[in-house]
């Protein structure tokens, strides 16, 4: 059924298709029609029955009336005939009322109509009756007509009177008097007889009615049966259409039937769906169809032309059509030529699939394949993939190069045996794990080619039964491996050497430890010696100063001749020399004591606010006489300098030492300048002389204890060589520094930089 119906559904002429498509509307109309026709038929039958009944009733009444009238006429005629017979001239006396009289008086055809004529005498006895077979003669009228007769009998009435006969039958009766004659004439007709003719009419009419009714019922039944079938067919078609539309929609395909001679293309609902169009009916104009075609797919025309010319038998084409949203969707149409139903026009009948997703998928697949190929091509390994039947699926250039394969051997589908035969045989073939792993089918091997290159090949079964092989160039690794082996050997040698070195180092460190021990003990001994030296110097200085003070004191007393004249000028001279030498010795001893104290770290500074001006004045008071003695000019350049914290006695000693040197090493007429400046953090004291200066190579050592520059001054002026060393140490104890700059023959500048330690107490005060 399905094929035929589907064909019918889609390929019948438009005039027939329209009601099918509008199936729902049809159902409503048909149902109404069916109800209407049923109602109308019922109405018609009811009206016909009512008309028939009324007609029958009317005809019954008419029949009764007609018969009654005719019976009355016949009764009247019979009575008239009897009375005429009595009036005839040959009748003398009373006419006898008998059968003969009645027979000749009753009209000939009256009895034929089942009418009874009864002649009664004056006593009410029936004397004659027609027809004869009634056999009522001699009977009382009451025994025939029943008791109602008396009450119903109306003589000469204008109508027949109804009554019930003694036999129980319904009847009508008319009574006529006979003028002068003693008796009366009764005309009687049984109701059944009256109605018998009517009944035969009724039977005919009823028969006609029944036949009509049956015909009507048959027609209505036929209509209903036909309509039911049509409805069922419509339902089936509607379902089939729905199912087909659903199937087409679900399958993302549509149907079309293109009359190639016309401009119309039958277009299934799903086609509209696919193109996102609003359904416009079953047909689409060719111009709209071609308007939606992608301009690159216009060759569709040529294909159709070929079909029409018989150059091709079917049509299977992919093309693009514009979706309602403007995008193009890919369709695949498969169609065949067929003849139209109504005309013989060629139709292109077929199915259209929406293959946009498939196209997208194809594009994605192609891209993925391209990417895969690209990736495989660009990996640093040689790659090859074989299918289940050991045919080549994919390999990269590196694989070709490694095996020196020609391009035609590397085409997909080439059997493994062909590729293997064409491949260059490796020189060494070493299997790292030669046995295939039974579960994964994996195998690994290392091969070397004639040109020295090494390749590690890893083979593995793929899920579909083929296998994949990846070859890694391990030449560098192999070289590295060889190099590493060589290195390892070297390393072993080195390790041995190192072990020896280590042993040697251990021995050395042992001796070093011993040396360190020795050094520590030597150091301890030296420190002890230094300590004892310092203690010795301190003690010795102390021990020397007491007798020296006595020598100096006594020599002064002697030179001043306090206890009387010495007697000789030579004694005076010697006494002076003793005093001077004693004083010098005392100075040297004091210097040695100070130096040893500093070295022993026993010098503690007593910091107190110092006013530079006062300090310098004190120094100059001491140095002034010596300068004057040597005819040396002293200049001072003092800026306003803030108070600062220092050990005044130590600072004074520093300045005296430096000033004394400047005066000592400056020839007569020279100048010694004392300049004091400061900035935020430093007070700078500079003693600049125009003396003999210090040779450059001696500047380095000046300031170290007991260092002196060998010259006539040092020879003549003496000195311990400790003054600058003490000064440097004292300045360093203050956190400052002492710098000596000198040019031989030009003069010397000694700079003392002292940090300004704020006198918080005095400033606060
Ligand atoms: P001394 O007591 O011998 O002067 P110093 O330590 O004070 O010891 O000086 C060491 C040496 O530095 C001096 O002997 C001298 O040769 C040299 N010297 C020091 N000051 C000056 C100076 N202003 N001009 C030249 N030479 C100097």
PDB file of N, CA and C in Angstrom, residues 147-220:
ATOM      1  N   UNK A 147     -78.529  -5.141  18.095  1.00  0.00           N
ATOM      2  CA  UNK A 147     -79.434  -4.289  18.862  1.00  0.00           C
ATOM      3  C   UNK A 147     -79.195  -2.814  18.592  1.00  0.00           C
ATOM      4  N   UNK A 148     -78.055  -2.484  18.117  1.00  0.00           N
ATOM      5  CA  UNK A 148     -77.758  -1.068  17.859  1.00  0.00           C
ATOM      6  C   UNK A 148     -78.605  -0.512  16.724  1.00  0.00           C
ATOM      7  N   UNK A 149     -79.135  -1.419  15.960  1.00  0.00           N
ATOM      8  CA  UNK A 149     -79.864  -1.009  14.768  1.00  0.00           C
ATOM      9  C   UNK A 149     -80.907   0.052  15.091  1.00  0.00           C
ATOM     10  N   UNK A 150     -81.659  -0.221  16.132  1.00  0.00           N
ATOM     11  CA  UNK A 150     -82.773   0.681  16.460  1.00  0.00           C
ATOM     12  C   UNK A 150     -82.238   2.073  16.756  1.00  0.00           C
ATOM     13  N   UNK A 151     -81.216   2.130  17.571  1.00  0.00           N
ATOM     14  CA  UNK A 151     -80.691   3.451  17.966  1.00  0.00           C
ATOM     15  C   UNK A 151     -80.002   4.156  16.804  1.00  0.00           C
ATOM     16  N   UNK A 152     -79.362   3.406  15.932  1.00  0.00           N
ATOM     17  CA  UNK A 152     -78.586   4.049  14.864  1.00  0.00           C
ATOM     18  C   UNK A 152     -79.383   4.326  13.602  1.00  0.00           C
ATOM     19  N   UNK A 153     -80.487   3.597  13.491  1.00  0.00           N
ATOM     20  CA  UNK A 153     -81.232   3.741  12.250  1.00  0.00           C
ATOM     21  C   UNK A 153     -81.867   5.104  12.141  1.00  0.00           C
ATOM     22  N   UNK A 154     -81.462   5.756  11.070  1.00  0.00           N
ATOM     23  CA  UNK A 154     -82.080   7.067  10.805  1.00  0.00           C
ATOM     24  C   UNK A 154     -82.714   7.007   9.440  1.00  0.00           C
ATOM     25  N   UNK A 155     -83.983   7.043   9.487  1.00  0.00           N
ATOM     26  CA  UNK A 155     -84.707   6.867   8.232  1.00  0.00           C
ATOM     27  C   UNK A 155     -84.479   8.091   7.351  1.00  0.00           C
ATOM     28  N   UNK A 156     -84.147   7.760   6.144  1.00  0.00           N
ATOM     29  CA  UNK A 156     -83.909   8.801   5.130  1.00  0.00           C
ATOM     30  C   UNK A 156     -82.803   9.790   5.523  1.00  0.00           C
ATOM     31  N   UNK A 157     -81.930   9.320   6.316  1.00  0.00           N
ATOM     32  CA  UNK A 157     -80.771  10.211   6.689  1.00  0.00           C
ATOM     33  C   UNK A 157     -79.896  10.473   5.471  1.00  0.00           C
ATOM     34  N   UNK A 158     -79.224  11.571   5.548  1.00  0.00           N
ATOM     35  CA  UNK A 158     -78.359  11.940   4.410  1.00  0.00           C
ATOM     36  C   UNK A 158     -76.977  11.287   4.503  1.00  0.00           C
ATOM     37  N   UNK A 159     -76.761  10.591   5.570  1.00  0.00           N
ATOM     38  CA  UNK A 159     -75.458   9.912   5.734  1.00  0.00           C
ATOM     39  C   UNK A 159     -75.674   8.486   6.182  1.00  0.00           C
ATOM     40  N   UNK A 160     -74.655   7.724   5.897  1.00  0.00           N
ATOM     41  CA  UNK A 160     -74.700   6.342   6.373  1.00  0.00           C
ATOM     42  C   UNK A 160     -74.414   6.359   7.880  1.00  0.00           C
ATOM     43  N   UNK A 161     -75.143   5.509   8.597  1.00  0.00           N
ATOM     44  CA  UNK A 161     -74.928   5.469  10.047  1.00  0.00           C
ATOM     45  C   UNK A 161     -74.096   4.249  10.396  1.00  0.00           C
ATOM     46  N   UNK A 162     -73.106   4.438  11.211  1.00  0.00           N
ATOM     47  CA  UNK A 162     -72.303   3.281  11.610  1.00  0.00           C
ATOM     48  C   UNK A 162     -73.020   2.409  12.640  1.00  0.00           C
ATOM     49  N   UNK A 163     -72.708   1.147  12.593  1.00  0.00           N
ATOM     50  CA  UNK A 163     -73.267   0.248  13.606  1.00  0.00           C
ATOM     51  C   UNK A 163     -72.463  -1.038  13.631  1.00  0.00           C
ATOM     52  N   UNK A 164     -72.746  -1.797  14.715  1.00  0.00           N
ATOM     53  CA  UNK A 164     -72.059  -3.092  14.828  1.00  0.00           C
ATOM     54  C   UNK A 164     -73.095  -4.181  14.603  1.00  0.00           C
ATOM     55  N   UNK A 165     -72.760  -5.011  13.614  1.00  0.00           N
ATOM     56  CA  UNK A 165     -73.716  -6.067  13.271  1.00  0.00           C
ATOM     57  C   UNK A 165     -73.751  -7.120  14.379  1.00  0.00           C
ATOM     58  N   UNK A 166     -74.793  -7.963  14.318  1.00  0.00           N
ATOM     59  CA  UNK A 166     -74.909  -9.024  15.330  1.00  0.00           C
ATOM     60  C   UNK A 166     -73.717  -9.960  15.250  1.00  0.00           C
ATOM     61  N   UNK A 167     -73.130 -10.044  14.050  1.00  0.00           N
ATOM     62  CA  UNK A 167     -71.927 -10.893  13.907  1.00  0.00           C
ATOM     63  C   UNK A 167     -70.690 -10.219  14.481  1.00  0.00           C
ATOM     64  N   UNK A 168     -70.878  -8.980  14.927  1.00  0.00           N
ATOM     65  CA  UNK A 168     -69.739  -8.249  15.531  1.00  0.00           C
ATOM     66  C   UNK A 168     -68.978  -7.415  14.517  1.00  0.00           C
ATOM     67  N   UNK A 169     -69.357  -7.469  13.270  1.00  0.00           N
ATOM     68  CA  UNK A 169     -68.619  -6.702  12.251  1.00  0.00           C
ATOM     69  C   UNK A 169     -69.113  -5.261  12.247  1.00  0.00           C
ATOM     70  N   UNK A 170     -68.153  -4.337  11.941  1.00  0.00           N
ATOM     71  CA  UNK A 170     -68.533  -2.920  11.815  1.00  0.00           C
ATOM     72  C   UNK A 170     -69.173  -2.727  10.448  1.00  0.00           C
ATOM     73  N   UNK A 171     -70.126  -1.886  10.410  1.00  0.00           N
ATOM     74  CA  UNK A 171     -70.819  -1.673   9.142  1.00  0.00           C
ATOM     75  C   UNK A 171     -71.449  -0.278   9.130  1.00  0.00           C
ATOM     76  N   UNK A 172     -71.895   0.094   7.916  1.00  0.00           N
ATOM     77  CA  UNK A 172     -72.625   1.370   7.756  1.00  0.00           C
ATOM     78  C   UNK A 172     -73.998   1.055   7.169  1.00  0.00           C
ATOM     79  N   UNK A 173     -74.932   1.837   7.587  1.00  0.00           N
ATOM     80  CA  UNK A 173     -76.316   1.504   7.161  1.00  0.00           C
ATOM     81  C   UNK A 173     -77.071   2.787   6.802  1.00  0.00           C
ATOM     82  N   UNK A 174     -77.950   2.620   5.790  1.00  0.00           N
ATOM     83  CA  UNK A 174     -78.865   3.728   5.459  1.00  0.00           C
ATOM     84  C   UNK A 174     -80.286   3.150   5.372  1.00  0.00           C
ATOM     85  N   UNK A 175     -81.260   3.896   5.797  1.00  0.00           N
ATOM     86  CA  UNK A 175     -82.643   3.407   5.833  1.00  0.00           C
ATOM     87  C   UNK A 175     -83.505   4.347   4.987  1.00  0.00           C
ATOM     88  N   UNK A 176     -84.379   3.689   4.204  1.00  0.00           N
ATOM     89  CA  UNK A 176     -85.303   4.479   3.362  1.00  0.00           C
ATOM     90  C   UNK A 176     -86.715   3.958   3.541  1.00  0.00           C
ATOM     91  N   UNK A 177     -87.581   4.931   3.734  1.00  0.00           N
ATOM     92  CA  UNK A 177     -88.980   4.440   3.816  1.00  0.00           C
ATOM     93  C   UNK A 177     -89.516   4.246   2.420  1.00  0.00           C
ATOM     94  N   UNK A 178     -90.596   3.492   2.320  1.00  0.00           N
ATOM     95  CA  UNK A 178     -91.121   3.138   0.996  1.00  0.00           C
ATOM     96  C   UNK A 178     -92.457   3.824   0.720  1.00  0.00           C
ATOM     97  N   UNK A 179     -92.568   4.963   1.213  1.00  0.00           N
ATOM     98  CA  UNK A 179     -93.796   5.741   1.007  1.00  0.00           C
ATOM     99  C   UNK A 179     -94.988   5.059   1.673  1.00  0.00           C
ATOM    100  N   UNK A 180     -95.906   4.718   0.842  1.00  0.00           N
ATOM    101  CA  UNK A 180     -97.146   4.137   1.366  1.00  0.00           C
ATOM    102  C   UNK A 180     -96.989   2.670   1.698  1.00  0.00           C
ATOM    103  N   UNK A 181     -95.958   2.122   1.164  1.00  0.00           N
ATOM    104  CA  UNK A 181     -95.784   0.685   1.390  1.00  0.00           C
ATOM    105  C   UNK A 181     -95.394   0.440   2.847  1.00  0.00           C
ATOM    106  N   UNK A 182     -95.851  -0.663   3.439  1.00  0.00           N
ATOM    107  CA  UNK A 182     -95.557  -0.941   4.867  1.00  0.00           C
ATOM    108  C   UNK A 182     -94.224  -1.667   4.994  1.00  0.00           C
ATOM    109  N   UNK A 183     -93.353  -1.015   5.057  1.00  0.00           N
ATOM    110  CA  UNK A 183     -91.991  -1.593   5.196  1.00  0.00           C
ATOM    111  C   UNK A 183     -90.930  -0.544   4.884  1.00  0.00           C
ATOM    112  N   UNK A 184     -89.745  -0.982   4.978  1.00  0.00           N
ATOM    113  CA  UNK A 184     -88.638  -0.041   4.672  1.00  0.00           C
ATOM    114  C   UNK A 184     -87.479  -0.789   4.003  1.00  0.00           C
ATOM    115  N   UNK A 185     -86.638   0.032   3.363  1.00  0.00           N
ATOM    116  CA  UNK A 185     -85.481  -0.555   2.674  1.00  0.00           C
ATOM    117  C   UNK A 185     -84.194  -0.143   3.419  1.00  0.00           C
ATOM    118  N   UNK A 186     -83.412  -1.157   3.671  1.00  0.00           N
ATOM    119  CA  UNK A 186     -82.140  -0.867   4.335  1.00  0.00           C
ATOM    120  C   UNK A 186     -80.991  -1.148   3.363  1.00  0.00           C
ATOM    121  N   UNK A 187     -80.105  -0.207   3.312  1.00  0.00           N
ATOM    122  CA  UNK A 187     -78.864  -0.477   2.532  1.00  0.00           C
ATOM    123  C   UNK A 187     -77.709  -0.630   3.521  1.00  0.00           C
ATOM    124  N   UNK A 188     -76.974  -1.681   3.359  1.00  0.00           N
ATOM    125  CA  UNK A 188     -75.940  -2.015   4.361  1.00  0.00           C
ATOM    126  C   UNK A 188     -74.596  -2.295   3.644  1.00  0.00           C
ATOM    127  N   UNK A 189     -73.620  -1.797   4.252  1.00  0.00           N
ATOM    128  CA  UNK A 189     -72.269  -2.101   3.682  1.00  0.00           C
ATOM    129  C   UNK A 189     -71.308  -2.324   4.851  1.00  0.00           C
ATOM    130  N   UNK A 190     -70.586  -3.459   4.817  1.00  0.00           N
ATOM    131  CA  UNK A 190     -69.642  -3.764   5.900  1.00  0.00           C
ATOM    132  C   UNK A 190     -68.406  -2.856   5.748  1.00  0.00           C
ATOM    133  N   UNK A 191     -67.932  -2.472   6.923  1.00  0.00           N
ATOM    134  CA  UNK A 191     -66.788  -1.541   6.893  1.00  0.00           C
ATOM    135  C   UNK A 191     -65.585  -2.149   6.165  1.00  0.00           C
ATOM    136  N   UNK A 192     -65.368  -3.420   6.430  1.00  0.00           N
ATOM    137  CA  UNK A 192     -64.236  -4.094   5.767  1.00  0.00           C
ATOM    138  C   UNK A 192     -64.394  -4.056   4.258  1.00  0.00           C
ATOM    139  N   UNK A 193     -65.603  -4.245   3.807  1.00  0.00           N
ATOM    140  CA  UNK A 193     -65.807  -4.210   2.371  1.00  0.00           C
ATOM    141  C   UNK A 193     -65.576  -2.815   1.812  1.00  0.00           C
ATOM    142  N   UNK A 194     -66.097  -1.825   2.618  1.00  0.00           N
ATOM    143  CA  UNK A 194     -65.910  -0.427   2.169  1.00  0.00           C
ATOM    144  C   UNK A 194     -64.417  -0.134   2.020  1.00  0.00           C
ATOM    145  N   UNK A 195     -63.680  -0.580   3.032  1.00  0.00           N
ATOM    146  CA  UNK A 195     -62.259  -0.206   3.064  1.00  0.00           C
ATOM    147  C   UNK A 195     -61.359  -1.143   2.254  1.00  0.00           C
ATOM    148  N   UNK A 196     -61.925  -2.209   1.699  1.00  0.00           N
ATOM    149  CA  UNK A 196     -61.069  -3.185   1.004  1.00  0.00           C
ATOM    150  C   UNK A 196     -60.344  -2.529  -0.181  1.00  0.00           C
ATOM    151  N   UNK A 197     -61.076  -1.692  -0.923  1.00  0.00           N
ATOM    152  CA  UNK A 197     -60.435  -1.029  -2.068  1.00  0.00           C
ATOM    153  C   UNK A 197     -59.337  -0.083  -1.574  1.00  0.00           C
ATOM    154  N   UNK A 198     -59.747   0.646  -0.522  1.00  0.00           N
ATOM    155  CA  UNK A 198     -58.754   1.610   0.069  1.00  0.00           C
ATOM    156  C   UNK A 198     -57.505   0.856   0.545  1.00  0.00           C
ATOM    157  N   UNK A 199     -57.811  -0.344   1.096  1.00  0.00           N
ATOM    158  CA  UNK A 199     -56.687  -1.113   1.652  1.00  0.00           C
ATOM    159  C   UNK A 199     -55.720  -1.549   0.538  1.00  0.00           C
ATOM    160  N   UNK A 200     -56.322  -1.920  -0.581  1.00  0.00           N
ATOM    161  CA  UNK A 200     -55.412  -2.314  -1.677  1.00  0.00           C
ATOM    162  C   UNK A 200     -54.567  -1.115  -2.108  1.00  0.00           C
ATOM    163  N   UNK A 201     -55.180   0.068  -2.060  1.00  0.00           N
ATOM    164  CA  UNK A 201     -54.412   1.324  -2.355  1.00  0.00           C
ATOM    165  C   UNK A 201     -53.334   1.542  -1.334  1.00  0.00           C
ATOM    166  N   UNK A 202     -53.727   1.301  -0.068  1.00  0.00           N
ATOM    167  CA  UNK A 202     -52.752   1.496   1.032  1.00  0.00           C
ATOM    168  C   UNK A 202     -51.551   0.571   0.827  1.00  0.00           C
ATOM    169  N   UNK A 203     -51.858  -0.670   0.491  1.00  0.00           N
ATOM    170  CA  UNK A 203     -50.770  -1.647   0.306  1.00  0.00           C
ATOM    171  C   UNK A 203     -49.816  -1.185  -0.772  1.00  0.00           C
ATOM    172  N   UNK A 204     -50.388  -0.669  -1.873  1.00  0.00           N
ATOM    173  CA  UNK A 204     -49.516  -0.210  -2.960  1.00  0.00           C
ATOM    174  C   UNK A 204     -48.653   0.962  -2.517  1.00  0.00           C
ATOM    175  N   UNK A 205     -49.351   1.935  -1.864  1.00  0.00           N
ATOM    176  CA  UNK A 205     -48.603   3.135  -1.422  1.00  0.00           C
ATOM    177  C   UNK A 205     -47.514   2.773  -0.414  1.00  0.00           C
ATOM    178  N   UNK A 206     -47.907   1.885   0.537  1.00  0.00           N
ATOM    179  CA  UNK A 206     -46.939   1.492   1.562  1.00  0.00           C
ATOM    180  C   UNK A 206     -45.742   0.787   0.918  1.00  0.00           C
ATOM    181  N   UNK A 207     -46.112  -0.072  -0.075  1.00  0.00           N
ATOM    182  CA  UNK A 207     -45.021  -0.760  -0.798  1.00  0.00           C
ATOM    183  C   UNK A 207     -44.079   0.247  -1.436  1.00  0.00           C
ATOM    184  N   UNK A 208     -44.728   1.238  -2.093  1.00  0.00           N
ATOM    185  CA  UNK A 208     -43.923   2.282  -2.747  1.00  0.00           C
ATOM    186  C   UNK A 208     -43.036   3.004  -1.735  1.00  0.00           C
ATOM    187  N   UNK A 209     -43.676   3.301  -0.569  1.00  0.00           N
ATOM    188  CA  UNK A 209     -42.949   4.008   0.489  1.00  0.00           C
ATOM    189  C   UNK A 209     -41.753   3.173   0.979  1.00  0.00           C
ATOM    190  N   UNK A 210     -42.053   1.908   1.183  1.00  0.00           N
ATOM    191  CA  UNK A 210     -40.996   1.023   1.701  1.00  0.00           C
ATOM    192  C   UNK A 210     -39.845   0.952   0.703  1.00  0.00           C
ATOM    193  N   UNK A 211     -40.237   0.822  -0.575  1.00  0.00           N
ATOM    194  CA  UNK A 211     -39.195   0.749  -1.617  1.00  0.00           C
ATOM    195  C   UNK A 211     -38.373   2.035  -1.611  1.00  0.00           C
ATOM    196  N   UNK A 212     -39.125   3.174  -1.566  1.00  0.00           N
ATOM    197  CA  UNK A 212     -38.430   4.485  -1.545  1.00  0.00           C
ATOM    198  C   UNK A 212     -37.495   4.566  -0.352  1.00  0.00           C
ATOM    199  N   UNK A 213     -38.072   4.133   0.810  1.00  0.00           N
ATOM    200  CA  UNK A 213     -37.284   4.177   2.047  1.00  0.00           C
ATOM    201  C   UNK A 213     -36.011   3.340   1.916  1.00  0.00           C
ATOM    202  N   UNK A 214     -36.217   2.148   1.352  1.00  0.00           N
ATOM    203  CA  UNK A 214     -35.059   1.260   1.215  1.00  0.00           C
ATOM    204  C   UNK A 214     -34.009   1.850   0.284  1.00  0.00           C
ATOM    205  N   UNK A 215     -34.520   2.435  -0.813  1.00  0.00           N
ATOM    206  CA  UNK A 215     -33.571   3.061  -1.766  1.00  0.00           C
ATOM    207  C   UNK A 215     -32.800   4.165  -1.073  1.00  0.00           C
ATOM    208  N   UNK A 216     -33.603   4.960  -0.314  1.00  0.00           N
ATOM    209  CA  UNK A 216     -32.949   6.075   0.407  1.00  0.00           C
ATOM    210  C   UNK A 216     -31.909   5.570   1.396  1.00  0.00           C
ATOM    211  N   UNK A 217     -32.346   4.528   2.147  1.00  0.00           N
ATOM    212  CA  UNK A 217     -31.420   3.979   3.142  1.00  0.00           C
ATOM    213  C   UNK A 217     -30.171   3.423   2.466  1.00  0.00           C
ATOM    214  N   UNK A 218     -30.427   2.766   1.336  1.00  0.00           N
ATOM    215  CA  UNK A 218     -29.279   2.215   0.597  1.00  0.00           C
ATOM    216  C   UNK A 218     -28.341   3.336   0.142  1.00  0.00           C
ATOM    217  N   UNK A 219     -28.984   4.421  -0.375  1.00  0.00           N
ATOM    218  CA  UNK A 219     -28.169   5.551  -0.855  1.00  0.00           C
ATOM    219  C   UNK A 219     -27.364   6.170   0.287  1.00  0.00           C
ATOM    220  N   UNK A 220     -28.129   6.378   1.428  1.00  0.00           N
ATOM    221  CA  UNK A 220     -27.442   6.998   2.589  1.00  0.00           C
ATOM    222  C   UNK A 220     -26.319   6.086   3.083  1.00  0.00           C
TER     223      UNK A 220
END
